XYZ file of C-alpha atoms in Angstrom:
583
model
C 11.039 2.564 -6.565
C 10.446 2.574 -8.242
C 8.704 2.863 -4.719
C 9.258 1.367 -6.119
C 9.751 2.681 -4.514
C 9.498 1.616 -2.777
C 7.383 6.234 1.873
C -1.779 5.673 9.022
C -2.017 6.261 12.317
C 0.469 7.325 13.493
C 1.780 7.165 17.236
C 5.023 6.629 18.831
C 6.318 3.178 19.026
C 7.851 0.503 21.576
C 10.527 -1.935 21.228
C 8.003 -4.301 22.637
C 5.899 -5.774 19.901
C 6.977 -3.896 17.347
C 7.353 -6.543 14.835
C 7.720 -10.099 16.344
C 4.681 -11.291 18.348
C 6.967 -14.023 20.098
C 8.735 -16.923 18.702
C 5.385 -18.946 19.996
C 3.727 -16.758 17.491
C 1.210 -14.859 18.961
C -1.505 -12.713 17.183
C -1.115 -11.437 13.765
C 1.919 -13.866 13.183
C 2.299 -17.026 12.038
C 4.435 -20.296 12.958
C 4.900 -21.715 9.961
C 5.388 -21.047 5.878
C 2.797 -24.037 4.671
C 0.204 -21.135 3.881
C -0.342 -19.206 0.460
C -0.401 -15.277 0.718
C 0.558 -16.132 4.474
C 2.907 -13.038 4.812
C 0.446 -10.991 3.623
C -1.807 -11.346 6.642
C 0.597 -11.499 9.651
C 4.847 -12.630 10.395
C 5.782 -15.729 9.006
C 7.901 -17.573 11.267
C 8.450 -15.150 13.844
C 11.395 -15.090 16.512
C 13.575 -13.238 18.346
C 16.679 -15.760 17.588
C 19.868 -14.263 16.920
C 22.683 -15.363 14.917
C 23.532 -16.473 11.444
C 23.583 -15.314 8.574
C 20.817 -14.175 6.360
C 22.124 -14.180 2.573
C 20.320 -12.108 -0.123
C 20.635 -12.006 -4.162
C 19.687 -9.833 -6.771
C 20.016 -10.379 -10.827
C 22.126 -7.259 -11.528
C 23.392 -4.604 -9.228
C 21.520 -1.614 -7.480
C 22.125 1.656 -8.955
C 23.852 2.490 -5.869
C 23.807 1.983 -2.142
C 24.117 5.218 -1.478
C 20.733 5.981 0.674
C 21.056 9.692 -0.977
C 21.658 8.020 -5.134
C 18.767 5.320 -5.352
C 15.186 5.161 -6.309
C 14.295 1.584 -6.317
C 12.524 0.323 -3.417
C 14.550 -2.599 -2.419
C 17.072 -0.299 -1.743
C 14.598 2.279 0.310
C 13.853 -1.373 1.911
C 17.233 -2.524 2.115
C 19.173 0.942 3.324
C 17.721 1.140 6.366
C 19.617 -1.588 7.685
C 22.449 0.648 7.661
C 20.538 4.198 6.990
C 17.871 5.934 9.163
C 15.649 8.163 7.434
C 13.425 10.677 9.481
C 10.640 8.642 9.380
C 9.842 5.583 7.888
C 7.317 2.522 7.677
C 6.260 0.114 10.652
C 6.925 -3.872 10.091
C 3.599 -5.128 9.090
C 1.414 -7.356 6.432
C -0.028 -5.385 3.543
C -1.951 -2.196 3.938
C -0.875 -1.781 7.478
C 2.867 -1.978 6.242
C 1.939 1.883 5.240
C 1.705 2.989 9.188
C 4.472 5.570 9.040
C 6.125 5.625 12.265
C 9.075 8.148 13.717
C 12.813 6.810 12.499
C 15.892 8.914 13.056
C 13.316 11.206 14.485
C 11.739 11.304 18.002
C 8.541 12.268 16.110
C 6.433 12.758 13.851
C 7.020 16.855 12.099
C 5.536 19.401 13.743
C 3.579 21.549 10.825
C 3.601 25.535 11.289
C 3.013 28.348 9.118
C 0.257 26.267 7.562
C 2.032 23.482 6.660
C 4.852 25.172 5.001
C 7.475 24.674 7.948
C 7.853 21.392 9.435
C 10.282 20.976 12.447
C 11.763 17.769 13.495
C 13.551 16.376 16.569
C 16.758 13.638 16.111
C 16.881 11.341 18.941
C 19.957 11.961 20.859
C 22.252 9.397 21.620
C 21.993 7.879 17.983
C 25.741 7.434 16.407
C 27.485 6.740 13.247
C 29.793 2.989 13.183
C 32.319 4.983 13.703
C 31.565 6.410 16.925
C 30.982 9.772 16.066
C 27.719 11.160 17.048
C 24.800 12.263 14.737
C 23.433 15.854 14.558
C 20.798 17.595 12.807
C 23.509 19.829 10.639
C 24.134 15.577 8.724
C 20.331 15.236 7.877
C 20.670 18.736 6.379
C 23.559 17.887 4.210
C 22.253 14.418 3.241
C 19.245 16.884 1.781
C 21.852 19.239 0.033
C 24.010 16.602 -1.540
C 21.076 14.174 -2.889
C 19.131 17.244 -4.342
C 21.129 19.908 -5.435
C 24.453 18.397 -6.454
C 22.225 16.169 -9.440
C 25.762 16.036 -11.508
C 27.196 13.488 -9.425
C 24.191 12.348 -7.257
C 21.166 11.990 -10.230
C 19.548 8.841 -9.374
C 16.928 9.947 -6.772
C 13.882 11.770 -6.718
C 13.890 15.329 -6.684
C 11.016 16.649 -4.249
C 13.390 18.839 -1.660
C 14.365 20.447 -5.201
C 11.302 21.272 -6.407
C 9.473 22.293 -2.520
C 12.030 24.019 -0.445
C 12.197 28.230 -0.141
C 14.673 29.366 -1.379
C 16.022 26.548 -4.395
C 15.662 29.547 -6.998
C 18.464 31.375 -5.217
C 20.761 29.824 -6.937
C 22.083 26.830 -4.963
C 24.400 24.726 -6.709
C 24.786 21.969 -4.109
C 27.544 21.154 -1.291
C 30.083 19.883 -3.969
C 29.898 23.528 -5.761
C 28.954 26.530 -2.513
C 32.239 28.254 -2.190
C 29.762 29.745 0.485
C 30.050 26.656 2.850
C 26.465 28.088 4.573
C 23.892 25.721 2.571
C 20.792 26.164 1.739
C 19.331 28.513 3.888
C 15.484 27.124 3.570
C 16.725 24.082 5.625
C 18.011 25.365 9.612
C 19.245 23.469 12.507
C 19.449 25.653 15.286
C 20.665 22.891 17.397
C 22.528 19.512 17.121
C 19.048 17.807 18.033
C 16.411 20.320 15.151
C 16.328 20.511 11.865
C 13.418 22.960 10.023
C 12.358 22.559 6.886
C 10.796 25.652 5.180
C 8.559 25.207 1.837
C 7.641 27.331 -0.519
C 4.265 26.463 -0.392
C 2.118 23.769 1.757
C 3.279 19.820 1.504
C 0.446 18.014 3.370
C 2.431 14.609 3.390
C 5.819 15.913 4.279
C 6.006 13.200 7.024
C 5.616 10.854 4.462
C 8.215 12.929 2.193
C 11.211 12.687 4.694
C 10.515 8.831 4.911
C 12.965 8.601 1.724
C 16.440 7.349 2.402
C 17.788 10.944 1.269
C 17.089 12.375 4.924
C 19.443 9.366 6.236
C 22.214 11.693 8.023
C 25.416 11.924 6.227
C 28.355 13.592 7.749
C 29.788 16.150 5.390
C 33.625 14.898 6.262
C 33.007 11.849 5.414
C 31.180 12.352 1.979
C 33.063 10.486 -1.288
C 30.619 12.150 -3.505
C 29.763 9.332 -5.932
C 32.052 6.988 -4.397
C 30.048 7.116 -1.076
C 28.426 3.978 -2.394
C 30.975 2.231 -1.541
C 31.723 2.720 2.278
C 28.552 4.505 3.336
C 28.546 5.294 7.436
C 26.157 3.496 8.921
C 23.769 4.774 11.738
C 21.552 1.407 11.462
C 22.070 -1.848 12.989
C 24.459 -2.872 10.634
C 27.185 -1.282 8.964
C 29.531 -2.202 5.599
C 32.382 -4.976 6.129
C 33.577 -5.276 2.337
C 32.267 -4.294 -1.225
C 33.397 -6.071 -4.347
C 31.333 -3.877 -6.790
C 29.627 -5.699 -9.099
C 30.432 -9.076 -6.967
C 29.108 -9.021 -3.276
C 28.150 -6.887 -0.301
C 28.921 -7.617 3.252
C 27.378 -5.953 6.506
C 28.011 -7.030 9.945
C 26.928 -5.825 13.436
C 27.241 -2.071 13.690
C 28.711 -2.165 17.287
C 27.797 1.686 17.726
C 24.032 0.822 17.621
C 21.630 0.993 20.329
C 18.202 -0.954 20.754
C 17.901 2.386 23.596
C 17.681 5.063 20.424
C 16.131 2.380 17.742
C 12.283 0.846 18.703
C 12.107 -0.626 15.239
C 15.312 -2.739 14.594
C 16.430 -5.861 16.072
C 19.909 -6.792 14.806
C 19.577 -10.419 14.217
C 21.627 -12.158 12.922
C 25.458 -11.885 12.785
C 26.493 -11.294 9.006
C 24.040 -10.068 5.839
C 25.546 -11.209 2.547
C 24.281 -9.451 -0.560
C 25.404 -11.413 -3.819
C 25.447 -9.669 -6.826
C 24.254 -10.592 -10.581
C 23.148 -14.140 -9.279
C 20.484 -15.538 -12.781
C 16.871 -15.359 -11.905
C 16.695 -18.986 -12.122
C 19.092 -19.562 -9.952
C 18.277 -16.998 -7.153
C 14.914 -19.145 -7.464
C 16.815 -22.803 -6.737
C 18.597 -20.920 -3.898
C 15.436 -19.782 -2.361
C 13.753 -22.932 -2.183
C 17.251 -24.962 -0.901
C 17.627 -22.323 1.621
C 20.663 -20.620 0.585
C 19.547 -17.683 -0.259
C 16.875 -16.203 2.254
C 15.480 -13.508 -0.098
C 15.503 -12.483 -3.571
C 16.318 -8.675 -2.940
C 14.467 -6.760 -5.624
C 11.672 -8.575 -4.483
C 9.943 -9.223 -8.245
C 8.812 -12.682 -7.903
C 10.379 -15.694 -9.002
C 11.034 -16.351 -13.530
C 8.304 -17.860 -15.623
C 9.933 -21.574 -15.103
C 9.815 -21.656 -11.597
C 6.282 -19.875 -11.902
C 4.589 -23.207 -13.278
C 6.654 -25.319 -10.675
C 5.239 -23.698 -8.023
C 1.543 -23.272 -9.225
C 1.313 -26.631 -10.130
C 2.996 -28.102 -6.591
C 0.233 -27.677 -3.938
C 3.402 -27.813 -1.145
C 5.439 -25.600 -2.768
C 2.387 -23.508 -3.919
C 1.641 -22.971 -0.346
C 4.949 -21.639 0.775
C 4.173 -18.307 -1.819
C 3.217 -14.992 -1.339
C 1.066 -13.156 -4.722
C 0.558 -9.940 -3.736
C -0.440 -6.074 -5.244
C 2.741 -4.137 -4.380
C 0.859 -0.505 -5.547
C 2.445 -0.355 -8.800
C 1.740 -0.562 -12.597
C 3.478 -2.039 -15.485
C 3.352 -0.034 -18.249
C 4.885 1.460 -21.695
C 5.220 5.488 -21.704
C 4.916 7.561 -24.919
C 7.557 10.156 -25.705
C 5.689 13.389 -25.999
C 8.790 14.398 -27.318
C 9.511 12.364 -29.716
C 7.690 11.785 -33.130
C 5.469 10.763 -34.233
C 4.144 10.401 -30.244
C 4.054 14.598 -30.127
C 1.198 13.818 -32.136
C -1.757 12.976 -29.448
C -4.089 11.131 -31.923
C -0.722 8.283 -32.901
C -0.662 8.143 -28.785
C -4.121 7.436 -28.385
C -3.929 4.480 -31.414
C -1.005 3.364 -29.640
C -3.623 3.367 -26.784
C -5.795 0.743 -28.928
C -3.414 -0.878 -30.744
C -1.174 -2.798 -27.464
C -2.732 -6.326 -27.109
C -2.849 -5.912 -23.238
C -4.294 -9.370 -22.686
C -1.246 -10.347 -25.028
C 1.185 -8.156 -22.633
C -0.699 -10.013 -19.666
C 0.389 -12.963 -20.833
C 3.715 -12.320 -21.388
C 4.140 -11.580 -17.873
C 3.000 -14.696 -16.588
C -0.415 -14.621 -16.817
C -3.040 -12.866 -14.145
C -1.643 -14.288 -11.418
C 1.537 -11.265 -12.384
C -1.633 -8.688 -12.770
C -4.764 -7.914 -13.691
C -5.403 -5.699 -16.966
C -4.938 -2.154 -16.653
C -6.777 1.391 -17.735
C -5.615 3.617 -15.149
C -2.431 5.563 -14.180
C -3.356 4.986 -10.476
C -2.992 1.269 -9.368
C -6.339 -0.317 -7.672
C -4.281 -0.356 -4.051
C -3.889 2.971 -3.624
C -6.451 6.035 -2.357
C -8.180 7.595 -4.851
C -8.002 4.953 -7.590
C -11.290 4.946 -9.565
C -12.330 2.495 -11.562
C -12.474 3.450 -15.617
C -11.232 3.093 -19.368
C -10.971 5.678 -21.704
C -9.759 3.527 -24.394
C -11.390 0.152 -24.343
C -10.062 -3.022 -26.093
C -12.604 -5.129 -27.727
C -11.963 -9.124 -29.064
C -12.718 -11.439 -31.262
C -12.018 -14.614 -29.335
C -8.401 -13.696 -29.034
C -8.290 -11.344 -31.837
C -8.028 -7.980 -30.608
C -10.147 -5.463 -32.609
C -8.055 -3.019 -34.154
C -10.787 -0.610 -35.089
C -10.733 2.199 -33.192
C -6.597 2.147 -33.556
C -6.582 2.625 -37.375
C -8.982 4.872 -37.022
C -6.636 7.444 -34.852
C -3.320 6.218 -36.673
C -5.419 7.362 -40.278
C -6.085 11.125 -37.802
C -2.237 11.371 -36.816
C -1.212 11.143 -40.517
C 2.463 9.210 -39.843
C 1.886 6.010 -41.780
C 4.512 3.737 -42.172
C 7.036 4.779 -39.649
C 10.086 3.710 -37.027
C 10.395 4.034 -33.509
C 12.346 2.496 -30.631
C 11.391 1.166 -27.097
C 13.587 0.379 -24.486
C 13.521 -2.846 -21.510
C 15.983 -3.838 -18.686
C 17.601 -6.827 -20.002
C 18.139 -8.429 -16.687
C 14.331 -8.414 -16.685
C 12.877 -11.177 -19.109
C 9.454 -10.632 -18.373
C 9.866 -6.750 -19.382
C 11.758 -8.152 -22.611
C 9.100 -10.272 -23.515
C 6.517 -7.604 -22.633
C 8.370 -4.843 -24.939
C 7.997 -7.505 -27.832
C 4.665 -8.116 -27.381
C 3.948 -4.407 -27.716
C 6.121 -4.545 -30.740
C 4.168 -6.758 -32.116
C 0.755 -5.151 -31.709
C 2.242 -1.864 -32.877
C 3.115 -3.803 -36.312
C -0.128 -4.026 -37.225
C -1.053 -0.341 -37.418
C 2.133 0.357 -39.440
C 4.630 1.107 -36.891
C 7.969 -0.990 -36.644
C 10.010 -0.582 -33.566
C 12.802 -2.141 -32.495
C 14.339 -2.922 -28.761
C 17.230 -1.807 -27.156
C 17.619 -3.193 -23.699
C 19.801 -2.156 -20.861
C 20.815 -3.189 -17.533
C 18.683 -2.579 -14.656
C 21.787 -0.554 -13.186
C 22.195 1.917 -15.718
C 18.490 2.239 -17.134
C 17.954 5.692 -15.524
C 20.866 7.019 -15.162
C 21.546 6.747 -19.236
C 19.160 6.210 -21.259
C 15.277 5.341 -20.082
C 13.774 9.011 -19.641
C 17.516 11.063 -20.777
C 15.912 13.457 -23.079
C 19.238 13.955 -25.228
C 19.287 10.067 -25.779
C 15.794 10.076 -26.359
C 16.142 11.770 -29.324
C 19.253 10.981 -30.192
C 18.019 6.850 -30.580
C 14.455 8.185 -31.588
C 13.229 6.654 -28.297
C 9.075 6.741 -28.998
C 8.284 4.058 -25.866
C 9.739 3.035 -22.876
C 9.032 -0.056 -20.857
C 8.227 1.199 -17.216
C 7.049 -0.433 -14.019
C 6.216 2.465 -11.349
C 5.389 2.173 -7.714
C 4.814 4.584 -5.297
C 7.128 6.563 -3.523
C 4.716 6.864 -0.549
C 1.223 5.291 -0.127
C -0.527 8.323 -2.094
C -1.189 9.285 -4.991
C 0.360 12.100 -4.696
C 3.333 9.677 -3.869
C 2.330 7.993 -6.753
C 1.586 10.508 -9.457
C 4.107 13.666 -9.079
C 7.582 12.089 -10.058
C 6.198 10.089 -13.130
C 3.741 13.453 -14.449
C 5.237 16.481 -13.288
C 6.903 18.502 -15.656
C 9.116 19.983 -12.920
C 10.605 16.168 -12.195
C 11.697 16.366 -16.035
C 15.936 15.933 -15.213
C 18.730 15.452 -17.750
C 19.363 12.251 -16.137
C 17.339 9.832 -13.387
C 14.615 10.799 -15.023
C 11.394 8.762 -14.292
C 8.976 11.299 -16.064
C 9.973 9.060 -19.105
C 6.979 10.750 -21.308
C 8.539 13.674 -20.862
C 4.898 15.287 -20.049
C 4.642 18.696 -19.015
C 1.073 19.718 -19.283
C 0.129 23.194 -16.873
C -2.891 21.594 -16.188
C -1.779 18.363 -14.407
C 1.004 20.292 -12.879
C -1.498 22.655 -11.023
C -3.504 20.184 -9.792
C -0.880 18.438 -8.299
C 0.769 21.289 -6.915
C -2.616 22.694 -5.458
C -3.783 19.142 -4.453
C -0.799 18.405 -1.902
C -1.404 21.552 -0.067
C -4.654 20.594 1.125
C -5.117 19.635 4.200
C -8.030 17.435 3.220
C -7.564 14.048 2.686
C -10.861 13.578 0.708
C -10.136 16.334 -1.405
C -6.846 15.545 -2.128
C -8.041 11.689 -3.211
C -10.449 13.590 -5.442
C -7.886 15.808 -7.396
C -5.355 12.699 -7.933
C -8.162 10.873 -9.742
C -8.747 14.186 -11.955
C -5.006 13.906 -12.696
C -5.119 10.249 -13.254
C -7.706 11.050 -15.874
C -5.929 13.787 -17.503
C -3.043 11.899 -17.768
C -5.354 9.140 -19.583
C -6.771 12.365 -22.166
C -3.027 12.926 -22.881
C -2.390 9.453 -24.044
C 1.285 9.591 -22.325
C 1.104 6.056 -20.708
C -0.521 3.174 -21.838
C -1.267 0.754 -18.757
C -0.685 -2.424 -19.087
C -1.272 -4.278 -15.956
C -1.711 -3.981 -12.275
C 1.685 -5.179 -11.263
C 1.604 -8.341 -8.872
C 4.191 -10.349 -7.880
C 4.688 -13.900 -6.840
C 7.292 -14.222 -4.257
C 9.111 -17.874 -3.100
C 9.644 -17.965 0.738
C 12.882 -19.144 2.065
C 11.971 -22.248 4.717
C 15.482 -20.928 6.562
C 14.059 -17.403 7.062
C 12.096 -15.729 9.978
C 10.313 -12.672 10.533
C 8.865 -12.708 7.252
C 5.922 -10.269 6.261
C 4.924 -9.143 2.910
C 4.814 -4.957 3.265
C 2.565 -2.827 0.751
C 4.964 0.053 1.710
C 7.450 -1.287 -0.208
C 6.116 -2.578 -3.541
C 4.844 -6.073 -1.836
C 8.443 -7.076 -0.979
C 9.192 -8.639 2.121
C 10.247 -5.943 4.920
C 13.661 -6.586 5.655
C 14.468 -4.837 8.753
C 13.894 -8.190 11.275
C 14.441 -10.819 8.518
C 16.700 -13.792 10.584
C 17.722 -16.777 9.779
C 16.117 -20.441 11.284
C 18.459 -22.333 13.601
């Protein structure tokens, strides 16, 4: 996700002027699309019109639609159309796209026991599209399935895993407890409560529930993997037809209520999701008006790049935006010759990151990186423990010889991986291949679809070592706007899983685990921006990831679609609760 990916004041919130300031655009919106970066500062094209149908297209296919079996953040974005979390982000430009705000919940948590319980209350009146209504006991067992049943659901992260009571007693999921009782650190001692008891304090548990996997799922109705498929909706619109692999349709959910929901409008008639559409032709769509949005939300291809830069019309109907996220290529800690820090650290050197840069499109796609911690997010400070040096464009290889001579591998093979649906990531991973060339290591590329990256082989240790997997292309955003959000599902050895695995260095260091396990139970905020920059740091001494670039994207605005508003929250895509479609 991932978040993207990609979850504050916070206050309760009314229907009225939530998200639309008025189709005669009122403050902090704006009437028309002839502005750059204009959905970064307020709602392009606002209005309340309903009807239509807003259309949306993606290069490959999600993972999954299941809201309990993702981790990318146009699907966090996208689910909630048809999947209320507990909590989850307001409509808004930017930085104030990170106001969480109360979802399926009347509330924000209520924090006992010094922050190790948190209770929450489910509005009442809330129902599934099929009628049936929605009770505490479904957010429980949406927790259950999409964290302890990781055979069949693997894809998503794994905090409820790692944080609640009692997960060392033995819990083998809802698909395996002959038991039927659950786990017993999660109660609802009514239809309308659900407690959630930790094992030790989680100061941004509000923020934690935010994720799609606390989007109520009725245990009757579960398919397992096959949920994906038909999920039951409790947003304002719910699944007509699925042709996996093809398209997705959603129409009205009739069973939805503007009474229970202040944040959704349920605008337009039909949402159309086509499937494995090429880049380049998502782009033509977007700019014709057939397709409204470009649903992983990564900017338009290199081609349509230069069209747009060098069209000051077309220019002007873009949004380039940070999104809190990093491109970058992890070392396998695992794998030799990288369990060797000193070959990390000349890998360090030795990637021509202005070289990567432009690869990627140049800075307008990011700015060059040092850190783990992207420059948008709290407690990012600014440093470089291994600094590149040039001559002209001649990158001095000094220092990387120099630690490549320490590790003692010489000549020697490796393999990185890339999403082949993802050019720019292709042409990223052979730059780095490249650079690596001249310090005597030869790697080769094996690219994947974005669909089945982490599920089989980016971060699996088995095929890891199986392929001698040394590098892995990675971009990372947070799961929430922290850096604990940012830092614990990419560092922590206790996110390390057999498969949907995003610690892709496979770096377990007691140190950096501490630190992030001691940092998120303080109730600090200052302090807790403090220790993520230690761990950033650490992470840097380790050598596991080698930043690239400060992931930006460059998005194409549809002239047909309203409600508009570029959203930190989730990676800089648009937010796509409201999005309509121009009469």
């Amino acid at each position: 996700m991932r978040r993207s990916v990609p979850v504050a004041a916070v206050a309760a919130i009314t229907s009225a002027g939530l998200l639309l300031a008025g189709c005669s655009g009122g403050k902090g919106s704006s009437e028309g699309s002839g502005e750059a970066n204009a959905a970064t500062k307020g709602i392009v094209n606002a209005s309340n019109e309903k009807g239509g149908t807003v259309t949306y297209a993606i290069s490959d296919a999600p993972e999954s639609f299941d809201p309990g079996n993702t981790y990318y953040a146009f699907i966090y974005n996208f689910s909630r159309l048809y999947a209320r979390p507990l909590t989850t982000f307001k409509p808004g430009p930017g930085a104030k796209g990170n106001e969480l705000v109360p979802d399926l919940a009347e509330s924000m948590g209520k924090p006992s026991d010094g922050g190790k319980t948190w209770t929450y209350k489910i509005r009442k009146g809330v129902k599934y599209d099929d009628g049936s209504e929605v009770t505490s006991q479904d957010v429980k067992y949406a927790v259950e399935r999409s964290n302890f049943a990781r055979d069949v659901l693997s894809l998503g992260p794994n905090y409820f895993q790692q944080f609640l009571k009692d997960n060392e007693g033995g819990y083998k999921g809802p698909y395996k407890d002959k038991s039927k009782a659950g786990l017993k650190s999660i109660e609802t001692p009514d239809d309308q409560t659900v407690v959630f008891h930790l094992k030790k304090p989680f100061a941004e548990f509000d923020y934690l529930v935010s994720a799609p996997q606390t989007a109520p799922v009725p245990q009757a109705k579960d398919k397992g993997a096959d949920y994906t498929k038909s999920v039951l909706s409790t947003g304002s619109y719910k699944f007509e037809s699925y042709q996996e692999g093809k398209k997705l349709t959603l129409v009205r959910n009739p069973q939805w209520s503007a009474k229970t929901d202040p944040l959704r409008k349920q605008l337009p008639d039909k949402i159309v999701l086509n499937l494995k559409v090429a880049q380049s032709t998502i782009d033509k769509d977007l700019k014709s008006g057939n397709t409204l949005v470009d649903l992983a939300g990564r900017g338009v291809d290199g081609q349509t790049q230069a069209q747009l830069l060098t069209d000051p019309k077309e220019k002007a109907n873009t949004d380039n935006t940070l999104g809190q996220r990093l491109v970058y290529t992890a070392l396998n800690t695992k794998v030799k010759p990288f369990d060797n820090i000193e070959c990390r650290k000349a890998v360090e050197y030795a990637i021509d990151k202005k070289a990567v840069q432009t690869s990627l499109g140049g800075p307008i796609r990011g700015e060059l990186a040092s850190t783990v911690l992207p420059t948008d997010l709290d407690g990012y400070q600014k440093y470089d423990l291994y600094p590149q040096k040039y001559d002209g464009d001649k990158l001095d290889l000094t220092e990387a010889k120099k630690h490549w001579a320490k590790c003692g591998a010489g000549k020697t093979t490796t393999t990185i991986l890339a999403r082949n649906d993802r050019q720019d990531e292709v042409d990223a991973a052979t730059t780095v291949i490249d650079s690596l060339k001249k310090i005597g290591v030869t790697a080769k590329i094996q690219s994947y679809p974005t669909s089945k990256y982490f599920s089989d082989y980016a971060g699996v240790p088995k095929f890891n070592k199986k392929n001698n997997v040394g590098m892995i292309m990675m971009q990372w955003g947070s799961d929430f706007p922290t850096g604990y959000g940012y830092l614990q599902q990419i560092l922590n050895g206790k996110a390390i899983s057999q498969s949907g695995n995003t610690n892709l260095s496979e770096l377990d260091d007691p140190e950096i685990n501490k630190l992030l396990e001691s940092a998120i139970a303080n109730t600090d905020k200052a302090a807790r921006e403090k220790a993520y920059a230690e761990i950033d740091k650490k992470t840097m001494e380790q050598a596991a990831i080698v930043p690239l670039t400060y992931f930006k994207v460059l998005m194409y605005r549809s002239p047909k679609a309203t409600n508009l508003v570029s959203t930190s929250a989730f990676s800089g895509q648009y937010d796509y609760l409201n999005i309509g479609v121009k009469k």
